[in-house]
mmCIF file of C-alpha atoms and ligand atoms in Angstrom:
data_model
loop_
_atom_site.group_PDB
_atom_site.id
_atom_site.type_symbol
_atom_site.label_atom_id
_atom_site.label_comp_id
_atom_site.label_asym_id
_atom_site.label_seq_id
_atom_site.Cartn_x
_atom_site.Cartn_y
_atom_site.Cartn_z
ATOM 1 C CA MET X 269 12.105 -14.205 -5.307
ATOM 2 C CA LYS X 270 10.221 -12.165 -2.703
ATOM 3 C CA ARG X 271 6.586 -11.150 -3.050
ATOM 4 C CA VAL X 272 6.524 -7.440 -2.317
ATOM 5 C CA LEU X 273 3.460 -5.259 -1.823
ATOM 6 C CA VAL X 274 3.829 -1.536 -2.565
ATOM 7 C CA THR X 275 0.852 0.553 -1.462
ATOM 8 C CA GLY X 276 0.711 3.869 -3.284
ATOM 9 C CA GLY X 277 2.718 2.114 -5.996
ATOM 10 C CA ALA X 278 1.300 4.220 -8.838
ATOM 11 C CA GLY X 279 2.424 7.474 -7.222
ATOM 12 C CA PHE X 280 5.616 9.426 -7.713
ATOM 13 C CA LEU X 281 7.884 7.506 -5.306
ATOM 14 C CA GLY X 282 5.874 4.278 -5.534
ATOM 15 C CA SER X 283 6.296 3.874 -9.291
ATOM 16 C CA HIS X 284 10.076 4.282 -9.015
ATOM 17 C CA LEU X 285 10.105 1.797 -6.134
ATOM 18 C CA CYS X 286 8.082 -0.785 -8.125
ATOM 19 C CA SER X 287 10.593 -0.510 -11.010
ATOM 20 C CA ALA X 288 13.559 -0.907 -8.665
ATOM 21 C CA LEU X 289 11.996 -3.927 -6.935
ATOM 22 C CA LEU X 290 11.284 -5.597 -10.291
ATOM 23 C CA ALA X 291 14.850 -4.893 -11.427
ATOM 24 C CA GLN X 292 16.039 -6.733 -8.298
ATOM 25 C CA GLY X 293 14.013 -9.784 -9.351
ATOM 26 C CA ASN X 294 11.043 -9.477 -6.981
ATOM 27 C CA ASP X 295 7.390 -10.290 -7.576
ATOM 28 C CA VAL X 296 5.671 -6.911 -7.143
ATOM 29 C CA LEU X 297 2.055 -6.195 -6.249
ATOM 30 C CA CYS X 298 1.215 -2.515 -6.659
ATOM 31 C CA VAL X 299 -1.902 -1.384 -4.795
ATOM 32 C CA ASP X 300 -3.267 2.096 -5.385
ATOM 33 C CA ASN X 301 -6.638 3.866 -5.458
ATOM 34 C CA LEU X 302 -5.283 6.239 -8.149
ATOM 35 C CA PHE X 303 -6.211 9.360 -6.171
ATOM 36 C CA THR X 304 -2.937 11.108 -7.030
ATOM 37 C CA GLY X 305 -1.205 8.172 -8.715
ATOM 38 C CA ARG X 306 -1.430 7.576 -12.458
ATOM 39 C CA LYS X 307 -1.584 4.352 -14.459
ATOM 40 C CA THR X 308 0.791 6.011 -16.932
ATOM 41 C CA HIS X 309 3.500 5.960 -14.218
ATOM 42 C CA ILE X 310 3.366 2.178 -14.111
ATOM 43 C CA ALA X 311 2.335 1.528 -17.744
ATOM 44 C CA PRO X 312 5.832 0.314 -18.743
ATOM 45 C CA LEU X 313 5.697 -2.217 -15.881
ATOM 46 C CA PHE X 314 2.568 -3.984 -17.182
ATOM 47 C CA ARG X 315 4.815 -5.799 -19.661
ATOM 48 C CA GLU X 316 6.722 -7.421 -16.780
ATOM 49 C CA PRO X 317 5.468 -10.930 -15.884
ATOM 50 C CA TYR X 318 6.090 -10.376 -12.164
ATOM 51 C CA PHE X 319 4.166 -7.117 -11.896
ATOM 52 C CA GLU X 320 0.530 -6.893 -10.824
ATOM 53 C CA PHE X 321 -1.690 -3.881 -10.193
ATOM 54 C CA LEU X 322 -4.714 -3.818 -7.915
ATOM 55 C CA ARG X 323 -6.974 -0.776 -7.655
ATOM 56 C CA HIS X 324 -7.827 -0.708 -3.975
ATOM 57 C CA ASP X 325 -8.188 1.805 -1.159
ATOM 58 C CA ILE X 326 -6.048 0.858 1.838
ATOM 59 C CA THR X 327 -8.600 2.271 4.260
ATOM 60 C CA LEU X 328 -10.312 -1.071 3.526
ATOM 61 C CA PRO X 329 -8.723 -4.390 4.556
ATOM 62 C CA LEU X 330 -6.629 -6.286 2.051
ATOM 63 C CA TYR X 331 -6.023 -10.049 2.029
ATOM 64 C CA VAL X 332 -2.941 -11.043 0.041
ATOM 65 C CA GLU X 333 0.107 -13.245 0.610
ATOM 66 C CA VAL X 334 3.343 -11.256 0.616
ATOM 67 C CA ASP X 335 6.799 -11.280 2.226
ATOM 68 C CA GLN X 336 7.411 -7.538 2.417
ATOM 69 C CA ILE X 337 5.261 -4.413 2.424
ATOM 70 C CA PHE X 338 6.228 -0.838 1.563
ATOM 71 C CA ASN X 339 3.414 1.415 2.776
ATOM 72 C CA LEU X 340 3.560 4.560 0.654
ATOM 73 C CA ALA X 341 -0.153 5.197 0.096
ATOM 74 C CA CYS X 342 -1.059 8.747 1.137
ATOM 75 C CA PRO X 343 -1.353 11.974 -0.835
ATOM 76 C CA ALA X 344 1.841 13.899 -0.130
ATOM 77 C CA SER X 345 1.342 17.494 -1.235
ATOM 78 C CA PRO X 346 -0.837 20.028 0.612
ATOM 79 C CA VAL X 347 -3.175 20.628 -2.356
ATOM 80 C CA HIS X 348 -3.942 16.932 -2.486
ATOM 81 C CA TYR X 349 -3.974 16.021 1.198
ATOM 82 C CA GLN X 350 -6.166 19.027 2.044
ATOM 83 C CA PHE X 351 -8.676 18.158 -0.712
ATOM 84 C CA ASP X 352 -10.321 15.551 1.565
ATOM 85 C CA PRO X 353 -8.595 15.875 4.951
ATOM 86 C CA VAL X 354 -10.718 13.215 6.647
ATOM 87 C CA GLN X 355 -9.754 10.689 3.971
ATOM 88 C CA THR X 356 -6.104 11.740 4.414
ATOM 89 C CA THR X 357 -6.173 10.915 8.124
ATOM 90 C CA LYS X 358 -8.059 7.690 7.395
ATOM 91 C CA THR X 359 -5.430 6.690 4.840
ATOM 92 C CA SER X 360 -2.647 7.099 7.391
ATOM 93 C CA VAL X 361 -4.493 5.680 10.392
ATOM 94 C CA HIS X 362 -7.016 3.096 9.100
ATOM 95 C CA GLY X 363 -4.635 2.339 6.220
ATOM 96 C CA SER X 364 -1.770 1.613 8.611
ATOM 97 C CA ILE X 365 -3.984 -0.572 10.797
ATOM 98 C CA ASN X 366 -4.975 -2.570 7.703
ATOM 99 C CA VAL X 367 -1.451 -3.058 6.343
ATOM 100 C CA LEU X 368 -0.021 -3.745 9.804
ATOM 101 C CA GLY X 369 -2.767 -6.311 10.377
ATOM 102 C CA LEU X 370 -1.789 -7.897 7.085
ATOM 103 C CA ALA X 371 1.919 -7.846 8.031
ATOM 104 C CA LYS X 372 1.093 -9.482 11.358
ATOM 105 C CA ARG X 373 -1.023 -12.187 9.726
ATOM 106 C CA VAL X 374 1.425 -13.141 6.979
ATOM 107 C CA LYS X 375 4.578 -12.322 9.013
ATOM 108 C CA ALA X 376 5.775 -9.764 6.475
ATOM 109 C CA ARG X 377 8.348 -7.106 7.186
ATOM 110 C CA ILE X 378 6.794 -3.670 6.683
ATOM 111 C CA LEU X 379 8.210 -0.220 5.938
ATOM 112 C CA GLN X 380 6.303 2.978 6.572
ATOM 113 C CA ALA X 381 6.878 6.055 4.408
ATOM 114 C CA SER X 382 6.708 8.696 7.113
ATOM 115 C CA THR X 383 7.665 12.294 6.623
ATOM 116 C CA SER X 384 9.752 15.191 7.852
ATOM 117 C CA GLU X 385 6.362 16.828 8.514
ATOM 118 C CA VAL X 386 6.217 14.855 11.768
ATOM 119 C CA TYR X 387 8.701 17.500 12.990
ATOM 120 C CA GLY X 388 6.103 20.198 12.156
ATOM 121 C CA ASP X 389 7.508 23.707 12.452
ATOM 122 C CA PRO X 390 10.757 22.647 14.120
ATOM 123 C CA GLU X 391 12.655 24.562 16.803
ATOM 124 C CA ILE X 392 15.936 22.848 15.940
ATOM 125 C CA HIS X 393 17.948 22.652 12.719
ATOM 126 C CA PRO X 394 18.852 20.254 11.283
ATOM 127 C CA GLN X 395 16.299 17.776 12.661
ATOM 128 C CA THR X 396 17.547 14.543 14.197
ATOM 129 C CA GLU X 397 15.310 11.526 14.766
ATOM 130 C CA ALA X 398 15.402 12.212 18.518
ATOM 131 C CA TYR X 399 13.463 15.465 18.042
ATOM 132 C CA TRP X 400 9.745 15.012 18.856
ATOM 133 C CA GLY X 401 8.485 17.820 16.676
ATOM 134 C CA ARG X 402 6.197 20.792 16.984
ATOM 135 C CA VAL X 403 2.904 20.151 15.235
ATOM 136 C CA ASN X 404 -0.334 22.094 15.468
ATOM 137 C CA PRO X 405 -2.952 19.355 16.003
ATOM 138 C CA THR X 406 -5.885 21.470 14.781
ATOM 139 C CA GLY X 407 -4.393 23.250 11.764
ATOM 140 C CA LEU X 408 -4.919 22.616 8.056
ATOM 141 C CA ARG X 409 -1.801 20.465 7.828
ATOM 142 C CA ALA X 410 -2.754 18.302 10.804
ATOM 143 C CA CYS X 411 -4.654 15.718 8.709
ATOM 144 C CA TYR X 412 -1.324 14.847 7.136
ATOM 145 C CA ASP X 413 1.149 15.562 9.968
ATOM 146 C CA GLU X 414 -0.877 14.034 12.781
ATOM 147 C CA GLY X 415 -2.028 11.186 10.542
ATOM 148 C CA LYS X 416 1.607 10.315 9.849
ATOM 149 C CA ARG X 417 2.519 10.698 13.529
ATOM 150 C CA CYS X 418 -0.297 8.345 14.528
ATOM 151 C CA ALA X 419 0.840 5.915 11.815
ATOM 152 C CA GLU X 420 4.306 5.883 13.412
ATOM 153 C CA THR X 421 2.676 5.169 16.783
ATOM 154 C CA LEU X 422 0.751 2.256 15.271
ATOM 155 C CA PHE X 423 3.906 0.861 13.672
ATOM 156 C CA PHE X 424 5.790 0.922 16.966
ATOM 157 C CA ASP X 425 2.839 -0.558 18.897
ATOM 158 C CA TYR X 426 2.394 -3.407 16.402
ATOM 159 C CA HIS X 427 6.123 -4.004 16.801
ATOM 160 C CA ARG X 428 6.074 -3.952 20.637
ATOM 161 C CA GLN X 429 2.731 -5.684 21.065
ATOM 162 C CA HIS X 430 2.731 -8.190 18.192
ATOM 163 C CA GLY X 431 6.396 -8.509 17.210
ATOM 164 C CA VAL X 432 5.822 -7.195 13.678
ATOM 165 C CA GLU X 433 9.130 -6.375 11.950
ATOM 166 C CA ILE X 434 8.867 -2.669 11.178
ATOM 167 C CA LYS X 435 10.945 -0.019 9.452
ATOM 168 C CA VAL X 436 10.024 3.668 9.635
ATOM 169 C CA VAL X 437 11.646 6.199 7.326
ATOM 170 C CA ARG X 438 11.036 9.943 7.570
ATOM 171 C CA ILE X 439 11.246 11.307 4.055
ATOM 172 C CA PHE X 440 12.381 14.854 3.394
ATOM 173 C CA ASN X 441 11.540 16.752 0.151
ATOM 174 C CA THR X 442 12.136 14.479 -2.799
ATOM 175 C CA TYR X 443 11.873 15.325 -6.496
ATOM 176 C CA GLY X 444 12.255 13.685 -9.873
ATOM 177 C CA PRO X 445 10.343 12.358 -12.893
ATOM 178 C CA TYR X 446 6.662 11.424 -12.241
ATOM 179 C CA MET X 447 6.158 14.274 -9.801
ATOM 180 C CA HIS X 448 2.707 15.764 -10.225
ATOM 181 C CA PRO X 449 2.926 18.839 -12.516
ATOM 182 C CA ASN X 450 0.544 20.975 -10.466
ATOM 183 C CA ASP X 451 0.731 19.810 -6.887
ATOM 184 C CA GLY X 452 2.157 23.110 -5.660
ATOM 185 C CA ARG X 453 5.584 21.716 -4.767
ATOM 186 C CA VAL X 454 8.367 24.147 -5.417
ATOM 187 C CA VAL X 455 10.507 22.050 -7.784
ATOM 188 C CA SER X 456 7.643 21.082 -10.099
ATOM 189 C CA ASN X 457 6.191 24.620 -9.860
ATOM 190 C CA PHE X 458 9.412 26.287 -10.948
ATOM 191 C CA ILE X 459 10.061 23.803 -13.760
ATOM 192 C CA VAL X 460 6.536 24.054 -15.183
ATOM 193 C CA GLN X 461 6.630 27.852 -14.905
ATOM 194 C CA ALA X 462 10.013 27.979 -16.654
ATOM 195 C CA LEU X 463 8.978 25.581 -19.432
ATOM 196 C CA THR X 464 5.722 27.400 -20.141
ATOM 197 C CA GLY X 465 7.307 30.867 -19.990
ATOM 198 C CA ALA X 466 5.162 31.841 -16.977
ATOM 199 C CA PRO X 467 6.687 34.024 -14.251
ATOM 200 C CA ILE X 468 8.543 32.107 -11.518
ATOM 201 C CA THR X 469 6.941 32.905 -8.177
ATOM 202 C CA LEU X 470 9.232 33.375 -5.199
ATOM 203 C CA TYR X 471 7.678 33.872 -1.785
ATOM 204 C CA GLY X 472 9.099 36.432 0.632
ATOM 205 C CA ASP X 473 12.668 37.376 -0.244
ATOM 206 C CA GLY X 474 13.384 33.912 -1.673
ATOM 207 C CA MET X 475 16.190 33.396 0.849
ATOM 208 C CA GLN X 476 14.373 30.637 2.792
ATOM 209 C CA THR X 477 16.200 27.354 2.241
ATOM 210 C CA ARG X 478 15.108 23.805 1.461
ATOM 211 C CA SER X 479 16.964 20.604 0.783
ATOM 212 C CA PHE X 480 15.976 18.341 -2.086
ATOM 213 C CA CYS X 481 16.727 14.671 -2.543
ATOM 214 C CA TYR X 482 16.682 13.084 -5.989
ATOM 215 C CA VAL X 483 14.264 10.165 -6.256
ATOM 216 C CA ASP X 484 16.906 7.526 -7.132
ATOM 217 C CA ASP X 485 18.781 8.260 -3.906
ATOM 218 C CA MET X 486 15.554 7.999 -1.912
ATOM 219 C CA ILE X 487 14.657 4.621 -3.432
ATOM 220 C CA THR X 488 18.143 3.294 -2.599
ATOM 221 C CA GLY X 489 17.521 4.432 0.979
ATOM 222 C CA PHE X 490 14.147 2.584 1.107
ATOM 223 C CA LEU X 491 15.709 -0.646 -0.186
ATOM 224 C CA ARG X 492 18.650 -0.485 2.215
ATOM 225 C CA MET X 493 16.350 0.233 5.129
ATOM 226 C CA MET X 494 14.101 -2.710 4.255
ATOM 227 C CA ASP X 495 17.160 -4.993 4.175
ATOM 228 C CA SER X 496 18.674 -3.654 7.420
ATOM 229 C CA PRO X 497 18.952 -5.947 10.476
ATOM 230 C CA PRO X 498 15.573 -6.775 12.107
ATOM 231 C CA GLU X 499 16.364 -4.939 15.351
ATOM 232 C CA PHE X 500 16.843 -1.651 13.490
ATOM 233 C CA THR X 501 13.364 -0.137 13.251
ATOM 234 C CA GLY X 502 14.094 3.558 12.785
ATOM 235 C CA PRO X 503 12.664 6.138 12.719
ATOM 236 C CA LEU X 504 15.297 7.108 10.197
ATOM 237 C CA ASN X 505 15.674 10.383 8.326
ATOM 238 C CA LEU X 506 16.209 10.099 4.564
ATOM 239 C CA GLY X 507 16.873 13.265 2.602
ATOM 240 C CA ASN X 508 19.563 15.415 1.137
ATOM 241 C CA PRO X 509 21.143 17.794 3.668
ATOM 242 C CA ALA X 510 22.522 20.121 0.953
ATOM 243 C CA GLU X 511 20.604 23.384 1.362
ATOM 244 C CA PHE X 512 19.595 25.769 -1.398
ATOM 245 C CA SER X 513 17.722 29.038 -1.168
ATOM 246 C CA MET X 514 14.544 29.296 -3.236
ATOM 247 C CA ARG X 515 16.223 32.032 -5.230
ATOM 248 C CA GLU X 516 19.151 29.723 -6.088
ATOM 249 C CA LEU X 517 16.724 26.999 -7.091
ATOM 250 C CA ALA X 518 14.788 29.385 -9.350
ATOM 251 C CA GLU X 519 17.992 30.606 -10.992
ATOM 252 C CA THR X 520 19.275 27.046 -11.551
ATOM 253 C CA VAL X 521 15.963 26.021 -13.145
ATOM 254 C CA LEU X 522 16.079 29.089 -15.407
ATOM 255 C CA THR X 523 19.626 28.255 -16.512
ATOM 256 C CA LEU X 524 18.940 24.563 -17.117
ATOM 257 C CA THR X 525 15.715 25.147 -19.049
ATOM 258 C CA GLY X 526 17.113 28.119 -20.985
ATOM 259 C CA SER X 527 13.849 29.880 -20.120
ATOM 260 C CA SER X 528 13.343 33.623 -20.259
ATOM 261 C CA SER X 529 10.666 33.565 -17.516
ATOM 262 C CA LYS X 530 10.882 36.460 -15.072
ATOM 263 C CA ILE X 531 11.127 35.975 -11.315
ATOM 264 C CA VAL X 532 8.275 37.641 -9.393
ATOM 265 C CA PHE X 533 8.016 38.031 -5.621
ATOM 266 C CA ARG X 534 4.877 37.281 -3.601
ATOM 267 C CA GLU X 535 4.019 37.603 0.091
ATOM 268 C CA LEU X 536 5.278 34.741 2.266
ATOM 269 C CA PRO X 537 2.364 32.421 3.221
ATOM 270 C CA PRO X 538 1.780 31.864 6.965
ATOM 271 C CA ASP X 539 3.601 28.828 8.484
ATOM 272 C CA ASP X 540 6.255 28.795 5.748
ATOM 273 C CA PRO X 541 9.357 27.427 7.516
ATOM 274 C CA ARG X 542 12.617 29.370 6.971
ATOM 275 C CA GLN X 543 14.601 26.193 6.846
ATOM 276 C CA ARG X 544 14.030 22.433 6.678
ATOM 277 C CA GLN X 545 17.056 20.183 6.647
ATOM 278 C CA PRO X 546 17.586 16.529 7.561
ATOM 279 C CA ASP X 547 20.322 15.283 9.841
ATOM 280 C CA ILE X 548 21.260 11.996 8.127
ATOM 281 C CA THR X 549 23.989 10.845 10.539
ATOM 282 C CA LEU X 550 21.931 7.782 11.467
ATOM 283 C CA ALA X 551 21.393 6.770 7.816
ATOM 284 C CA ARG X 552 25.125 7.162 7.155
ATOM 285 C CA ASP X 553 25.976 5.027 10.213
ATOM 286 C CA LYS X 554 23.341 2.312 9.905
ATOM 287 C CA LEU X 555 22.884 2.009 6.139
ATOM 288 C CA ALA X 556 26.064 3.598 4.758
ATOM 289 C CA TRP X 557 23.583 5.758 2.858
ATOM 290 C CA ALA X 558 24.029 9.297 1.610
ATOM 291 C CA PRO X 559 22.651 11.059 -1.448
ATOM 292 C CA THR X 560 24.829 10.871 -4.542
ATOM 293 C CA VAL X 561 22.896 12.914 -7.120
ATOM 294 C CA GLY X 562 23.597 16.644 -7.167
ATOM 295 C CA LEU X 563 20.814 19.189 -7.659
ATOM 296 C CA ALA X 564 21.778 20.159 -11.231
ATOM 297 C CA ASP X 565 21.919 16.515 -12.390
ATOM 298 C CA GLY X 566 18.622 15.652 -10.728
ATOM 299 C CA LEU X 567 16.972 18.765 -12.133
ATOM 300 C CA ARG X 568 18.141 17.895 -15.669
ATOM 301 C CA GLU X 569 16.329 14.529 -15.490
ATOM 302 C CA THR X 570 13.243 16.123 -13.963
ATOM 303 C CA ILE X 571 13.149 18.913 -16.551
ATOM 304 C CA ALA X 572 13.466 16.342 -19.370
ATOM 305 C CA TYR X 573 10.451 14.486 -17.904
ATOM 306 C CA PHE X 574 8.325 17.641 -17.658
ATOM 307 C CA ARG X 575 9.281 18.648 -21.218
ATOM 308 C CA ARG X 576 7.927 15.278 -22.462
ATOM 309 C CA LEU X 577 4.826 15.584 -20.288
ATOM 310 C CA LEU X 578 3.977 19.112 -21.425
ATOM 311 C CA ALA X 579 4.570 18.172 -25.086
ATOM 312 C CA ALA X 580 2.241 15.149 -24.877
HETATM 313 N N1 NAD W 892 7.680 13.068 -2.216
HETATM 314 C C1 NAD W 892 8.089 13.575 -1.085
HETATM 315 O O1 NAD W 892 8.868 14.530 -1.068
HETATM 316 C C2 NAD W 892 7.634 12.964 0.229
HETATM 317 C C3 NAD W 892 8.067 13.577 1.414
HETATM 318 C C4 NAD W 892 7.659 13.023 2.632
HETATM 319 C C5 NAD W 892 6.874 11.894 2.656
HETATM 320 N N2 NAD W 892 6.464 11.327 1.507
HETATM 321 C C6 NAD W 892 5.594 10.129 1.613
HETATM 322 O O2 NAD W 892 5.922 9.175 0.629
HETATM 323 C C7 NAD W 892 4.735 8.540 0.163
HETATM 324 C C8 NAD W 892 4.656 8.655 -1.349
HETATM 325 O O3 NAD W 892 4.615 10.041 -1.686
HETATM 326 P P1 NAD W 892 4.624 10.557 -3.200
HETATM 327 O O4 NAD W 892 5.414 11.820 -3.249
HETATM 328 O O5 NAD W 892 4.952 9.448 -4.102
HETATM 329 O O6 NAD W 892 3.094 10.986 -3.346
HETATM 330 P P2 NAD W 892 1.998 10.560 -4.431
HETATM 331 O O7 NAD W 892 0.781 11.339 -4.125
HETATM 332 O O8 NAD W 892 2.565 10.663 -5.807
HETATM 333 O O9 NAD W 892 1.783 9.025 -4.098
HETATM 334 C C9 NAD W 892 0.880 8.549 -3.144
HETATM 335 C C10 NAD W 892 0.115 7.397 -3.785
HETATM 336 O O10 NAD W 892 -0.799 6.866 -2.825
HETATM 337 C C11 NAD W 892 -2.046 6.647 -3.465
HETATM 338 N N3 NAD W 892 -3.077 6.694 -2.416
HETATM 339 C C12 NAD W 892 -3.478 7.766 -1.697
HETATM 340 N N4 NAD W 892 -4.424 7.394 -0.819
HETATM 341 C C13 NAD W 892 -4.624 6.049 -0.993
HETATM 342 C C14 NAD W 892 -5.470 5.091 -0.390
HETATM 343 N N5 NAD W 892 -6.318 5.437 0.587
HETATM 344 N N6 NAD W 892 -5.423 3.806 -0.831
HETATM 345 C C15 NAD W 892 -4.563 3.451 -1.825
HETATM 346 N N7 NAD W 892 -3.739 4.324 -2.430
HETATM 347 C C16 NAD W 892 -3.764 5.602 -2.019
HETATM 348 C C17 NAD W 892 -2.155 7.757 -4.494
HETATM 349 O O11 NAD W 892 -3.074 7.496 -5.520
HETATM 350 C C18 NAD W 892 -0.710 7.835 -4.993
HETATM 351 O O12 NAD W 892 -0.476 6.951 -6.055
HETATM 352 C C19 NAD W 892 3.566 9.180 0.882
HETATM 353 O O13 NAD W 892 3.182 8.386 1.964
HETATM 354 C C20 NAD W 892 4.144 10.495 1.375
HETATM 355 O O14 NAD W 892 3.517 10.935 2.546
HETATM 356 C C21 NAD W 892 6.814 11.846 0.283
#
């Protein structure tokens, strides 16, 4: 039995990861300051004898004994990470220093949840791990993008300088149950709009594309990456390369919910990328990983979750 620390464990991805780690027979310590995470996400886990929750902010040091660390703590959607941008940068930078210090001290292997946002507004499509990105260091998104980039730097320096065993995954858009209902992400937006009969808002002509990975596939990717050979550090893209236009997504959500919401068009916000798509060749080669859940199946599960949430 391994003792595994999950920071951000009460969040969307973190709560799924805690469940998966418990199902594998691990002893799980979930650490979260509950900024965007919810106790309700982990409530079913409190019955498990090998699950513990600690309310703690990772910008402060943490002294625990663990074998592995998944560092997921960080608000992930623009509405949340721009609410207190200084705290967002601190969470990525001071938070990483604290968890890396812990990993060094207790000789734990540590995985960083990085993001496709490190590629910024990319000049190449799809993005491979070799691409260095195009990020505006002074813009409104910089607290998140540059924070995550600096976190990657810290991970690689702790690895080179102190021999810490690191794993860095760059997560592309992921969706599923336990997403925040009003965090402004397109999947949750469309579903909530459809379920409440509100108009579905499409920006621009709705032909810009995104790729969406279902949460179960992402968690499998995390677990395989953590168990990969020590010399494989990443960075590694994890995401679903299947592309859908926003219009297709809206229409699929309307069909699956049976909603009669109307689609309305709004002006495209500045900095809205036309396309964002992962190149997952490396994940296929190194982890034999590729997404298995199609958009319609993943949306069905997500819609069922939001139906329960809105009815509660
Ligand atoms: N969901 C995605 O599509 C996506 C895409 C790219 C990267 N990521 C990364 O994956 C991780 C998890 O994202 P998510 O979608 O589950 O977001 P989330 O907001 O649901 O989860 C983040 C969790 O971290 C906690 N947290 C925030 N700051 C903290 C701090 N200082 N100390 C302790 N806990 C703190 C929050 O309360 C929350 O529970 C994040 O690091 C995010 O950047 C997610």
